[in-house]
Steps between C-alpha positions, in 0.01 A plus 500: 500500500643843408604747768263788569616856554371714789271672247307182414174617661531832313527311171189299582303811597591661166415189294851439373575227248762306698774291339802303622809712442838373625325303773277790611128554446506838328247727325524490121239775477194642675280504193695648209875499435459778243304728735753444779787576262345830390418597858866463601607711201249777578415473871633266766504125544567293810678165458556219746868409458534307825612193306834671437775372729629724782829387652680684782880494540651611829816445702862613494567372146163584340645774279787280382262213428268716289800637309599140416160393363363826352620661176494858627699673771315540830787637712431854377122474538346740747244374749145513360610443141437208262689355205385272220743234386561128464604185675705308242661161459868454414422514126330838538150357455229654715376305802263789566456874459450662839475828688723552805385740774759643739392571858718638779587156636396246236411436136177373345485326162175480303509215249264321263258251652608213275864543602471553875573142609782469247663819624463408867677169439766677291566758772516243779759303302723809486490615864793287614685670786341840443292651780179567308142415592261428213129525584214427261236761589269424208220339700522735799453807279276618220585723205279723290582716197316826430566603140375776273524874433259585785662286769693788656176695543366215710824443693517872574191460719700275733850645470662818372838323487425213262416717194843664539690169492736452208474191281647197680486665841285383789379612838344338805168635625255430779133505398290456812649174635648402163874514435554539126801493268410715198729507195466701179528195280276304267460272202251677274680791335297743711586696812406331823606330820536153643409446865621224733302448821428236766284221359246525782433865421442479124120498522497821701754666272322432173165615642659827617658558160181439303274679749700822481573492126196717424449562129851390400381183325712263708392154391640150552710357217622146433791314347351519150537876465823498700651297216370723218604813691857378559528383138399843366763646735767263363559338839630141515310208650698214651451182300452706183761775447719370783599141582797309637635481143443870417736766635403859586741646241317324214173624652623859469490540879860614542389763754425212738859375495802676656796327338757700697322473836801332666731791410514731803714790608740483792320510834170369361356162608613203295238379252513139375441410137146385436407156370496513120719811478774328297249375244318833472828688454579273205152539348519879537846510340415274206140614461195271520405296195131586534312806618161551657288712265149639477273396212192672358282259303252555221141383538345389829651158574682464831854355493586239761815389678732272298361602158781533247606841372586473130719696260394368163493121543761502777415489872697782666330520838226397737207683658514523880174688572216648299156656529247717321593829665192657665665843504644501147233295324731263310694179576842537662767253603846472646743255344864400495638559151844439346717812504511526120122549484448685832508864383196723553303522176586148381206321338447140612214250521356287780429134425147418617515151351269507199581862423750773578427853619711804415680672788734795538763552769411811702669664800427381852301585699186497288334737748642759739287703738518877478 
């Protein structure tokens, strides 16, 4: 039986279509994926993301441990800041893409639900003699994402500080008896926040948020529109654009890798090389053989993962994700394509089996909020 998040009763009350996702019973939609998508683009949507893993690292060697497993430098992070990056294997393939939060005395890593158990086992195998405590806080906490251009209007009713947060910063707030961690992060291409809170208090929190939202059109949104929103925003999904055999350089996510992170000036703390650093340095120096590109398709057919991308009669790539974009009104896809055919403006086709559909490489992201 799938796990249930602390918001399960909320999903039932709002007539969610529930599906098994990475071992969790999650809302696919609350009536219409398209309506929920448009509401996030124009108003504000509230997502249950409690299935995401939340792992705390504390102890004398917590910083050093994170430096060893995470592709970005954390030593220079200020408290109440976040960084997006990767946990890689020795070959540079991605075990998961994660966000690391730095607190005064510990770190928190938010990871994908499907990879939580894998990462926990991986981390425990690396502890050795280091003094680091690893705590899985996934089931003792809940997590909700508020996304959309009107989110800050709603948040401003509870806090004057949160709307002033920079991207990838967070704060801790007390709301009545609730202790919240609120970060200016998200996975939709819109402005917004993600909130971590005690699992037992989630019902109270979501009722307060919706009760005081007024005319701001804050509505629940499910996994269906979360996928179409992130795809329009050109954001990767683990198992599609990222896998253990795909590296972040090929995915065009170089910003999430600090290849010189172990180079420090005199007097600064020593930083170990991260797992996969040797391989990623080589890939960066030689250049990847394939690139992740955006595709705009003709017609209305929706491309699916693993469909071949063709140049003439030659397969030159593979679709990783696709949808009929609710915002743009035409089919879009992301795909890995051989370097020789990966330039913006290149005309290709997608193999649908009995027919092919014309596609053009376009810049990513497909959509960017104003």
